[in-house]
Coordinates of N, CA and C in Angstrom, one line a residue:
M1 N 0.9 -0.9 -0.4 CA 0.1 -0.2 0.2 C 0.4 1.6 0.0
T2 N 0.3 2.4 -0.5 CA 1.2 3.4 -0.2 C 0.8 3.6 1.2
D3 N 2.2 4.3 1.4 CA 2.4 4.5 3.0 C 2.1 5.8 3.5
F4 N 1.3 5.8 4.1 CA 1.5 7.5 4.3 C 0.5 7.1 6.4
D5 N 2.5 6.6 6.9 CA 2.1 6.6 8.0 C 1.4 5.7 8.6
E6 N 1.1 4.2 7.9 CA -0.1 3.2 7.5 C -1.7 4.0 8.2
S7 N -2.0 5.0 8.4 CA -3.2 5.7 8.3 C -3.1 6.9 7.4
P8 N -4.2 7.4 7.2 CA -4.1 9.1 6.4 C -3.7 10.4 7.8
P9 N -2.5 11.0 7.8 CA -2.3 11.6 9.0 C -2.7 12.4 8.7
S10 N -4.0 12.7 10.0 CA -4.5 14.6 10.7 C -4.7 15.3 9.9
R11 N -3.7 15.9 8.6 CA -4.2 16.6 8.0 C -5.4 16.5 6.7
L12 N -5.3 15.1 7.4 CA -6.2 14.6 5.7 C -7.5 14.1 6.1
D13 N -7.3 14.0 7.6 CA -8.8 13.6 8.3 C -10.2 14.6 7.3
G14 N -9.7 15.3 8.1 CA -10.7 16.1 8.0 C -11.1 16.5 5.9
A15 N -10.5 16.3 5.4 CA -10.5 16.0 4.3 C -11.2 15.4 3.4
L16 N -10.7 13.9 4.5 CA -11.4 13.0 4.3 C -13.8 12.8 4.2
D17 N -13.5 13.4 5.3 CA -14.9 13.5 6.5 C -15.4 14.4 5.3
E18 N -15.2 15.6 4.4 CA -15.7 16.4 4.3 C -16.3 15.5 2.6
A19 N -15.2 14.9 2.1 CA -15.5 14.0 1.2 C -16.5 12.8 1.2
A20 N -16.7 11.9 1.6 CA -17.2 11.5 2.7 C -18.7 11.9 2.7
A21 N -19.2 12.6 3.7 CA -20.4 13.7 3.7 C -21.0 14.2 2.2
A22 N -19.8 14.7 1.8 CA -20.4 15.4 -0.3 C -20.9 14.0 -0.5
I23 N -20.8 13.2 -1.0 CA -21.0 11.0 -1.8 C -21.9 11.7 -1.0
E24 N -22.1 11.2 0.3 CA -23.5 10.9 0.9 C -24.6 11.7 0.6
R25 N -24.5 12.9 0.0 CA -24.8 13.6 -0.2 C -25.8 13.8 -1.4
G26 N -24.9 13.9 -1.8 CA -25.2 12.9 -3.4 C -24.9 13.6 -4.4
E27 N -23.3 14.6 -3.9 CA -22.4 15.2 -4.9 C -20.5 15.0 -5.3
T28 N -20.3 15.8 -6.0 CA -18.9 15.2 -6.7 C -17.6 15.3 -5.7
V29 N -16.4 14.3 -5.7 CA -15.6 15.1 -5.0 C -14.5 13.9 -5.6
V30 N -13.3 15.2 -5.5 CA -12.1 14.7 -6.1 C -11.4 13.5 -4.8
Y31 N -10.4 12.6 -5.1 CA -9.6 11.7 -4.5 C -8.6 11.4 -5.4
P32 N -7.2 11.0 -4.2 CA -6.7 10.3 -5.1 C -6.4 8.4 -5.3
T33 N -5.5 8.4 -5.8 CA -5.4 7.1 -6.3 C -3.7 6.5 -6.4
E34 N -3.2 5.8 -6.7 CA -2.0 5.0 -7.1 C -1.9 5.1 -8.2
T35 N -2.3 6.3 -9.0 CA -2.5 5.8 -10.9 C -2.8 7.8 -10.3
V36 N -4.2 8.7 -10.9 CA -3.7 9.3 -10.9 C -5.0 10.0 -9.8
Y37 N -5.5 11.4 -10.5 CA -6.3 11.8 -9.2 C -7.9 11.4 -10.0
G38 N -9.1 11.2 -9.3 CA -9.6 9.9 -9.6 C -11.5 11.8 -8.7
L39 N -12.2 10.8 -9.7 CA -12.9 11.5 -9.7 C -14.5 10.9 -9.1
G40 N -14.7 11.7 -7.8 CA -15.4 10.3 -7.4 C -17.5 11.0 -7.1
A41 N -18.3 9.8 -7.1 CA -20.3 10.5 -6.6 C -20.5 9.0 -6.2
D42 N -22.2 9.4 -5.7 CA -22.6 7.5 -5.2 C -23.0 6.9 -6.8
A43 N -22.1 5.7 -6.5 CA -23.0 5.0 -7.6 C -23.3 4.6 -7.8
T44 N -24.5 4.8 -6.6 CA -26.2 3.8 -6.8 C -26.8 4.8 -7.0
S45 N -26.5 6.4 -7.3 CA -27.4 7.4 -7.4 C -27.6 7.8 -8.9
A46 N -27.9 7.8 -9.5 CA -28.4 7.9 -10.8 C -28.4 9.6 -11.4
E47 N -28.9 10.1 -10.6 CA -28.7 11.8 -10.4 C -27.3 11.9 -10.0
A48 N -26.1 11.8 -9.0 CA -25.1 11.6 -8.7 C -24.1 11.1 -9.8
V49 N -24.4 10.6 -10.7 CA -24.0 9.4 -12.2 C -23.6 10.2 -12.9
E50 N -24.8 11.3 -12.8 CA -25.4 12.2 -14.1 C -24.5 13.9 -13.6
R51 N -23.9 14.3 -12.5 CA -23.5 15.4 -12.8 C -22.3 14.3 -12.9
V52 N -21.1 13.1 -12.9 CA -20.0 12.8 -12.9 C -19.8 13.0 -14.7
F53 N -20.9 12.4 -15.3 CA -20.4 12.9 -16.4 C -21.0 14.5 -17.4
E54 N -21.6 15.1 -16.4 CA -21.8 16.8 -16.7 C -20.6 16.7 -16.1
T55 N -19.6 16.9 -15.4 CA -18.3 17.4 -15.0 C -17.8 16.6 -15.8
K56 N -17.6 16.2 -16.6 CA -16.7 15.3 -17.1 C -16.5 15.7 -19.2
G57 N -17.4 16.2 -19.2 CA -18.4 16.0 -20.2 C -17.9 14.8 -21.4
R58 N -18.6 13.8 -20.6 CA -18.4 12.7 -21.2 C -19.6 12.1 -21.5
D59 N -19.4 10.9 -23.0 CA -20.7 10.5 -23.1 C -21.4 9.6 -22.7
R60 N -22.8 10.3 -22.2 CA -23.5 9.0 -21.5 C -23.3 7.4 -22.0
D61 N -22.9 7.1 -22.5 CA -23.1 6.0 -23.7 C -21.4 5.3 -22.9
K62 N -20.4 6.0 -22.6 CA -19.3 5.8 -22.1 C -19.3 5.2 -20.6
P63 N -20.1 3.7 -20.2 CA -19.5 3.1 -18.8 C -18.4 3.4 -17.9
L64 N -18.8 4.3 -16.8 CA -17.7 4.1 -15.3 C -17.2 3.4 -14.6
S65 N -16.4 3.2 -14.1 CA -15.9 1.3 -12.5 C -16.6 1.7 -11.4
I66 N -16.9 1.7 -11.3 CA -16.9 1.5 -9.0 C -15.8 1.4 -8.5
G67 N -15.6 1.8 -7.4 CA -14.6 2.3 -6.7 C -15.5 1.6 -5.0
V68 N -14.5 0.5 -4.6 CA -14.6 0.0 -3.3 C -13.4 -0.5 -2.5
P69 N -13.8 -0.5 -1.6 CA -13.0 -0.5 0.0 C -12.7 -2.7 0.0
S70 N -13.0 -3.1 -0.5 CA -12.9 -4.6 -0.5 C -13.6 -5.4 -1.8
V71 N -13.2 -6.1 -2.1 CA -14.2 -7.6 -2.7 C -14.8 -8.0 -2.0
A72 N -15.2 -8.0 -0.7 CA -16.6 -8.3 -0.1 C -17.5 -7.5 -0.2
V73 N -17.2 -6.2 -0.6 CA -18.2 -4.9 -0.5 C -17.8 -4.8 -2.3
A74 N -17.1 -5.3 -2.9 CA -17.5 -5.5 -4.7 C -18.5 -6.7 -4.5
Q75 N -18.5 -7.8 -4.3 CA -19.7 -8.5 -3.7 C -20.8 -8.6 -4.2
R76 N -21.5 -7.4 -3.0 CA -22.8 -6.6 -3.0 C -22.8 -5.5 -4.4
H77 N -22.3 -5.9 -5.1 CA -22.8 -5.1 -6.6 C -22.2 -5.7 -7.6
T78 N -21.4 -6.7 -7.5 CA -21.6 -7.7 -8.8 C -21.3 -8.9 -8.8
Q79 N -21.5 -9.7 -9.3 CA -21.9 -11.5 -9.2 C -20.1 -11.8 -10.1
P80 N -19.6 -11.7 -9.4 CA -18.3 -12.4 -10.6 C -18.5 -14.2 -10.5
S81 N -17.8 -14.4 -11.1 CA -17.3 -16.0 -11.5 C -17.0 -16.4 -10.5
E82 N -16.2 -17.6 -10.6 CA -15.1 -17.8 -9.2 C -14.0 -17.7 -10.2
R83 N -13.2 -17.2 -11.5 CA -12.4 -17.2 -12.2 C -12.1 -15.8 -11.2
S84 N -13.3 -14.5 -11.7 CA -12.7 -13.8 -11.5 C -12.9 -13.2 -10.0
L85 N -13.2 -14.4 -9.0 CA -12.9 -13.6 -7.5 C -11.6 -14.3 -6.9
R86 N -11.0 -15.2 -8.0 CA -9.7 -15.8 -7.5 C -8.4 -14.5 -8.3
F87 N -9.0 -13.8 -9.0 CA -7.9 -12.7 -10.3 C -8.8 -11.4 -9.0
M88 N -9.5 -11.6 -8.9 CA -9.3 -10.2 -7.9 C -8.8 -10.9 -6.2
R89 N -8.7 -11.7 -6.0 CA -8.1 -11.6 -4.7 C -6.8 -11.6 -4.7
A90 N -6.4 -11.5 -6.1 CA -4.7 -12.0 -6.1 C -3.9 -10.4 -6.7
F91 N -5.0 -9.7 -7.8 CA -4.0 -8.9 -7.6 C -5.1 -7.3 -7.1
L92 N -5.9 -7.4 -6.0 CA -6.8 -6.5 -5.7 C -6.4 -6.4 -3.7
P93 N -5.9 -5.5 -3.2 CA -6.0 -3.7 -4.0 C -4.4 -3.9 -4.9
G94 N -4.6 -2.4 -6.3 CA -3.7 -2.8 -6.7 C -4.3 -1.5 -8.0
P95 N -3.5 -1.5 -9.2 CA -3.9 -0.6 -10.3 C -4.3 -1.4 -11.4
V96 N -5.4 -2.2 -11.0 CA -6.4 -3.1 -12.5 C -8.1 -3.2 -11.9
T97 N -8.3 -2.0 -13.1 CA -9.8 -2.5 -13.4 C -10.2 -4.1 -13.4
V98 N -10.9 -4.4 -13.0 CA -11.4 -5.5 -12.9 C -13.1 -6.1 -13.9
V99 N -13.1 -6.2 -14.5 CA -14.5 -6.3 -15.7 C -15.5 -7.3 -15.0
V100 N -16.3 -7.7 -13.9 CA -17.6 -8.3 -13.7 C -18.3 -7.9 -14.2
E101 N -19.9 -9.4 -14.1 CA -20.8 -9.1 -14.4 C -21.7 -7.8 -13.5
R102 N -22.7 -7.3 -12.9 CA -23.4 -7.0 -12.4 C -24.2 -6.5 -12.0
D103 N -24.6 -6.8 -10.5 CA -25.8 -6.5 -10.1 C -27.2 -6.2 -10.4
P104 N -28.1 -6.8 -11.1 CA -29.1 -6.5 -11.0 C -29.1 -4.6 -10.5
A105 N -29.9 -4.7 -9.1 CA -29.8 -3.5 -8.5 C -28.9 -2.5 -8.9
L106 N -27.3 -2.6 -9.8 CA -26.6 -1.9 -9.6 C -27.1 -0.7 -11.5
S107 N -26.8 1.4 -10.7 CA -27.4 1.9 -11.4 C -27.2 1.6 -12.8
D108 N -28.4 1.7 -13.8 CA -27.7 1.6 -15.0 C -27.5 3.3 -16.0
A109 N -26.8 3.8 -14.7 CA -26.0 5.3 -15.2 C -24.8 4.6 -15.2
V110 N -24.5 4.6 -14.3 CA -22.6 3.4 -14.0 C -22.4 3.1 -15.4
T111 N -23.2 1.6 -15.7 CA -22.7 1.1 -16.8 C -23.3 1.2 -17.5
A112 N -24.0 2.5 -18.0 CA -24.6 2.8 -19.3 C -25.2 1.1 -19.7
G113 N -26.4 0.8 -18.8 CA -26.9 0.0 -19.7 C -26.3 -1.4 -20.3
R114 N -24.4 -1.5 -20.0 CA -24.2 -3.0 -20.3 C -24.8 -3.7 -18.6
D115 N -23.6 -5.4 -19.0 CA -24.5 -5.7 -17.6 C -23.1 -6.1 -17.4
R116 N -21.7 -5.7 -17.6 CA -21.1 -5.6 -17.1 C -20.6 -4.3 -16.3
V117 N -19.4 -4.8 -15.6 CA -19.1 -2.6 -14.3 C -17.3 -3.0 -14.2
G118 N -16.4 -2.6 -14.4 CA -15.5 -2.5 -14.9 C -15.6 -2.5 -12.9
V119 N -14.4 -2.2 -12.0 CA -14.2 -2.5 -10.6 C -12.3 -2.7 -10.1
R120 N -12.7 -1.3 -9.3 CA -11.3 -0.9 -9.1 C -11.2 -0.9 -7.2
I121 N -10.1 -1.2 -6.5 CA -9.9 -1.3 -5.4 C -8.5 -0.8 -5.4
P122 N -7.9 0.6 -5.1 CA -6.8 1.4 -5.4 C -6.0 1.1 -4.5
D123 N -4.7 0.9 -4.7 CA -3.0 0.7 -4.2 C -3.2 1.6 -3.4
H124 N -3.6 2.1 -2.2 CA -3.8 3.9 -2.0 C -4.5 3.7 -0.9
D125 N -3.8 4.4 0.6 CA -4.6 4.3 2.1 C -5.9 5.2 1.3
V126 N -5.4 6.6 1.4 CA -6.3 7.0 2.1 C -7.9 7.1 0.2
A127 N -7.4 7.0 -0.9 CA -8.7 6.3 -1.7 C -9.3 4.9 -0.5
L128 N -8.6 4.1 -0.6 CA -9.2 3.2 0.3 C -9.7 3.5 1.8
A129 N -9.5 4.9 2.1 CA -9.8 5.8 3.8 C -11.5 6.1 3.2
L130 N -11.6 6.7 1.9 CA -12.2 7.0 1.5 C -13.7 6.3 1.8
F131 N -13.1 5.5 0.6 CA -14.2 4.5 0.0 C -14.9 3.8 1.5
E132 N -14.2 3.5 2.7 CA -14.3 2.6 4.3 C -15.2 3.2 3.8
R133 N -15.2 5.1 4.3 CA -16.0 5.6 4.7 C -17.7 5.8 4.6
V134 N -17.9 5.9 3.4 CA -19.5 5.5 2.8 C -19.5 4.2 2.3
A135 N -18.8 2.6 2.8 CA -19.1 1.6 2.6 C -20.3 1.7 3.2
P136 N -21.4 1.0 2.5 CA -21.6 -0.1 1.2 C -21.4 0.3 0.2
T137 N -21.8 1.5 0.4 CA -22.3 2.5 -0.8 C -20.6 2.9 -2.1
P138 N -20.6 2.0 -2.9 CA -19.7 2.4 -4.2 C -19.9 3.8 -5.0
V139 N -18.3 3.9 -5.2 CA -17.7 5.0 -5.5 C -17.4 5.5 -7.0
T140 N -18.0 6.0 -8.0 CA -17.8 6.3 -9.6 C -15.7 6.2 -9.5
A141 N -15.0 5.4 -9.9 CA -13.8 5.3 -10.5 C -13.6 6.1 -11.9
T142 N -13.4 7.2 -12.0 CA -13.3 7.7 -13.1 C -11.9 8.5 -13.4
S143 N -10.9 9.3 -13.6 CA -9.8 10.0 -13.9 C -11.1 11.1 -13.4
A144 N -9.8 12.6 -13.1 CA -10.6 13.2 -13.0 C -10.2 15.3 -13.5
N145 N -10.7 14.9 -14.8 CA -10.4 15.5 -15.9 C -11.2 15.5 -16.7
R146 N -11.2 16.3 -18.3 CA -11.9 17.1 -19.1 C -12.0 15.5 -19.8
S147 N -13.4 15.1 -20.2 CA -12.7 14.2 -21.1 C -11.9 14.4 -22.8
G148 N -11.0 14.0 -22.7 CA -10.0 13.6 -23.7 C -8.8 14.3 -23.1
A149 N -8.6 14.8 -21.8 CA -8.0 16.4 -21.8 C -7.4 14.6 -20.5
P150 N -5.0 15.2 -20.7 CA -4.7 14.7 -19.5 C -4.8 14.4 -18.8
S151 N -5.1 13.3 -17.9 CA -5.1 13.2 -16.1 C -4.4 13.9 -15.8
A152 N -4.7 14.3 -13.8 CA -4.0 14.5 -13.1 C -3.7 14.0 -11.8
V153 N -2.3 14.1 -12.2 CA -1.2 13.8 -11.3 C -1.9 14.4 -9.7
R154 N -1.6 16.6 -10.3 CA -1.6 16.7 -8.6 C -3.4 17.7 -9.0
V155 N -3.4 18.1 -7.0 CA -4.3 18.8 -7.6 C -4.1 20.1 -8.2
A156 N -3.2 20.6 -8.6 CA -3.0 21.6 -9.9 C -2.7 21.5 -10.8
D157 N -2.6 20.2 -11.0 CA -3.3 19.4 -12.6 C -4.8 19.8 -13.0
L158 N -5.9 20.2 -11.7 CA -7.5 19.9 -12.4 C -7.7 21.6 -13.2
D159 N -8.7 20.7 -14.5 CA -9.1 21.8 -14.7 C -9.8 22.5 -13.9
P160 N -9.7 23.9 -14.1 CA -10.7 24.7 -12.6 C -12.0 25.1 -13.0
D161 N -12.7 25.1 -14.3 CA -13.7 24.7 -14.5 C -14.3 22.8 -13.0
L162 N -13.3 22.1 -13.6 CA -13.8 21.2 -12.8 C -13.1 21.0 -11.6
H163 N -12.6 21.5 -10.9 CA -12.1 21.6 -9.7 C -13.3 22.5 -8.5
D164 N -13.6 23.9 -9.5 CA -14.3 24.5 -8.7 C -16.1 23.8 -8.3
S165 N -16.3 22.7 -9.5 CA -17.5 22.0 -10.0 C -17.7 21.2 -8.8
V166 N -16.2 20.8 -8.1 CA -16.9 19.8 -7.2 C -16.7 20.0 -5.4
S167 N -18.1 19.0 -4.3 CA -17.6 20.0 -3.2 C -16.9 19.8 -2.8
A168 N -15.5 18.8 -2.8 CA -14.6 18.3 -1.9 C -13.6 17.9 -2.9
V169 N -12.1 18.1 -2.1 CA -11.2 17.8 -3.6 C -9.8 17.4 -2.4
I170 N -9.9 16.3 -2.4 CA -8.4 15.5 -1.4 C -7.2 15.1 -1.9
D171 N -6.2 16.6 -1.2 CA -5.1 16.6 -2.2 C -4.0 15.5 -1.2
A172 N -3.0 14.7 -1.9 CA -2.6 14.3 -1.2 C -1.4 13.9 -1.8
G173 N -0.9 14.6 -2.4 CA 0.1 15.1 -3.2 C 0.2 14.4 -4.8
E174 N 1.2 14.1 -4.9 CA 1.6 13.7 -6.6 C 1.5 12.4 -6.2
A175 N 0.6 12.3 -7.4 CA 0.6 10.8 -7.9 C 1.0 9.9 -8.9
P176 N 1.9 8.6 -9.0 CA 2.8 8.6 -9.6 C 1.8 8.5 -11.3
G177 N 1.2 8.2 -11.7 CA 0.4 8.3 -13.2 C 0.9 7.0 -13.9
G178 N -0.1 6.8 -14.9 CA 0.1 6.1 -15.7 C -2.1 5.4 -15.6
G179 N -2.3 3.7 -15.9 CA -2.9 4.2 -16.7 C -3.5 2.3 -15.5
S180 N -4.4 2.2 -14.9 CA -4.7 0.7 -14.2 C -5.0 -0.3 -15.7
T181 N -4.1 -1.2 -15.7 CA -5.1 -2.8 -16.4 C -6.8 -3.3 -16.2
V182 N -7.1 -2.9 -17.3 CA -8.5 -3.0 -17.2 C -8.7 -4.7 -18.1
V183 N -8.8 -5.4 -17.1 CA -9.2 -7.4 -17.6 C -10.4 -7.8 -17.6
D184 N -10.8 -8.2 -18.1 CA -12.1 -9.3 -18.0 C -11.8 -10.7 -18.2
P185 N -11.5 -10.9 -16.6 CA -10.7 -12.1 -16.1 C -11.8 -13.0 -17.0
E186 N -12.5 -13.5 -17.2 CA -13.8 -14.6 -17.0 C -13.6 -14.8 -18.0
R187 N -13.7 -14.2 -19.1 CA -13.5 -13.7 -20.9 C -12.3 -14.0 -21.4
N188 N -11.3 -14.3 -20.1 CA -9.8 -13.8 -20.5 C -9.5 -12.7 -22.2
V189 N -10.1 -11.4 -21.4 CA -9.5 -10.6 -22.5 C -8.8 -9.5 -21.4
V190 N -7.8 -9.0 -22.5 CA -6.9 -8.0 -21.5 C -7.4 -6.2 -22.4
H191 N -8.8 -5.4 -21.3 CA -9.2 -4.4 -22.7 C -7.9 -3.1 -22.5
R192 N -6.8 -2.8 -21.8 CA -6.3 -2.5 -21.9 C -5.6 -2.5 -21.0
R193 N -4.0 -2.5 -21.2 CA -2.7 -3.3 -20.8 C -1.8 -1.9 -20.2
G194 N -1.6 -1.9 -18.8 CA -1.3 -0.7 -17.5 C -0.4 -1.5 -16.8
A195 N -0.5 -0.8 -15.7 CA -0.3 -1.3 -14.6 C 0.4 -3.1 -15.1
M196 N 1.2 -3.6 -14.3 CA 1.2 -5.2 -13.6 C 0.7 -6.0 -14.9
G197 N 0.5 -5.6 -16.4 CA 0.1 -6.2 -17.7 C 0.7 -7.4 -17.3
D198 N 2.3 -7.1 -17.5 CA 2.2 -8.1 -17.9 C 2.5 -9.9 -16.9
A199 N 2.4 -9.3 -15.8 CA 1.8 -9.9 -14.7 C 0.6 -11.2 -15.2
I200 N -0.3 -10.1 -15.2 CA -2.0 -10.6 -15.1 C -2.3 -10.9 -16.5
V201 N -1.1 -10.5 -17.8 CA -1.2 -12.0 -18.8 C -0.9 -13.7 -18.3
A202 N 0.3 -12.9 -18.1 CA 0.9 -14.5 -17.2 C -0.5 -14.9 -16.0
W203 N -0.5 -14.5 -15.4 CA -2.3 -15.4 -15.0 C -2.8 -15.5 -15.3
L204 N -3.6 -15.1 -16.2 CA -4.4 -15.2 -17.4 C -3.9 -16.8 -17.8
A205 N -2.9 -16.6 -18.3 CA -3.1 -17.6 -19.0 C -2.4 -18.9 -18.6
D206 N -2.0 -19.0 -17.8 CA -1.8 -20.2 -16.8 C -3.2 -20.3 -16.4
E207 N -4.0 -19.7 -15.7 CA -5.4 -20.7 -15.1 C -6.1 -20.4 -16.1
T208 N -6.1 -20.4 -17.8 CA -7.2 -20.3 -19.1 C -6.8 -21.9 -19.4
G209 N -5.3 -21.8 -19.5 CA -4.2 -22.7 -20.8 C -4.5 -22.6 -22.0
T210 N -5.1 -20.7 -21.9 CA -4.7 -19.8 -23.4 C -4.0 -18.5 -23.0
E211 N -3.2 -17.9 -24.4 CA -2.9 -16.4 -23.7 C -4.4 -15.5 -24.0
P212 N -4.2 -15.1 -23.4 CA -5.1 -14.1 -23.5 C -5.5 -13.1 -24.8
D213 N -6.4 -12.3 -24.6 CA -6.7 -11.5 -26.0 C -6.5 -9.6 -25.3
V214 N -5.3 -9.5 -26.1 CA -5.1 -8.2 -25.4 C -5.2 -7.1 -26.0
E215 N -6.2 -6.4 -25.7 CA -7.1 -5.5 -26.8 C -6.3 -4.4 -27.3
G216 N -4.8 -4.3 -26.0 CA -4.7 -2.5 -26.2 C -3.8 -2.3 -24.8

């Protein structure tokens, strides 16, 4: 885990509390991860999810992922196969987005009507602390940028309009950058090869007996 003296320092406690309260009110927040800063809202609320799309200027037919603090909480909102569960337990927390079958109760707004959803459990103590505060509610997990613009690795990188539109910003310093690997273990597909890509491809090949389909 990213080291914040084993727990978020006191200077972050207030920001975490403020962000959690904002999510519970249906508002949007910016939070750090082990890759880039993310834009979060209550992923069970269609209205809150709409605010994320509006803030990013994102097409509504492009699904969002959800962020949760643990595999157990993920299972409350998804229906992963046994292979997907083994994968999640092997690679999460980590810079990986795991695509699994959604629970029917999850908002269509998050998945753009699709039957699968990406799950993030970041390897970052501050992100996990935020998710724990609002659990079992999942949080949208998408980069805190205007669609098509570079992802933010520092709060100073945030688009000014985006910064002004959210209710809380958790500043935990500079993030490492890069992107998560997006993988559907059940379908043996790597949709986007990013962090830990080699280990993920090797795990899938060993698990399935065939090389995964790597799309990018």
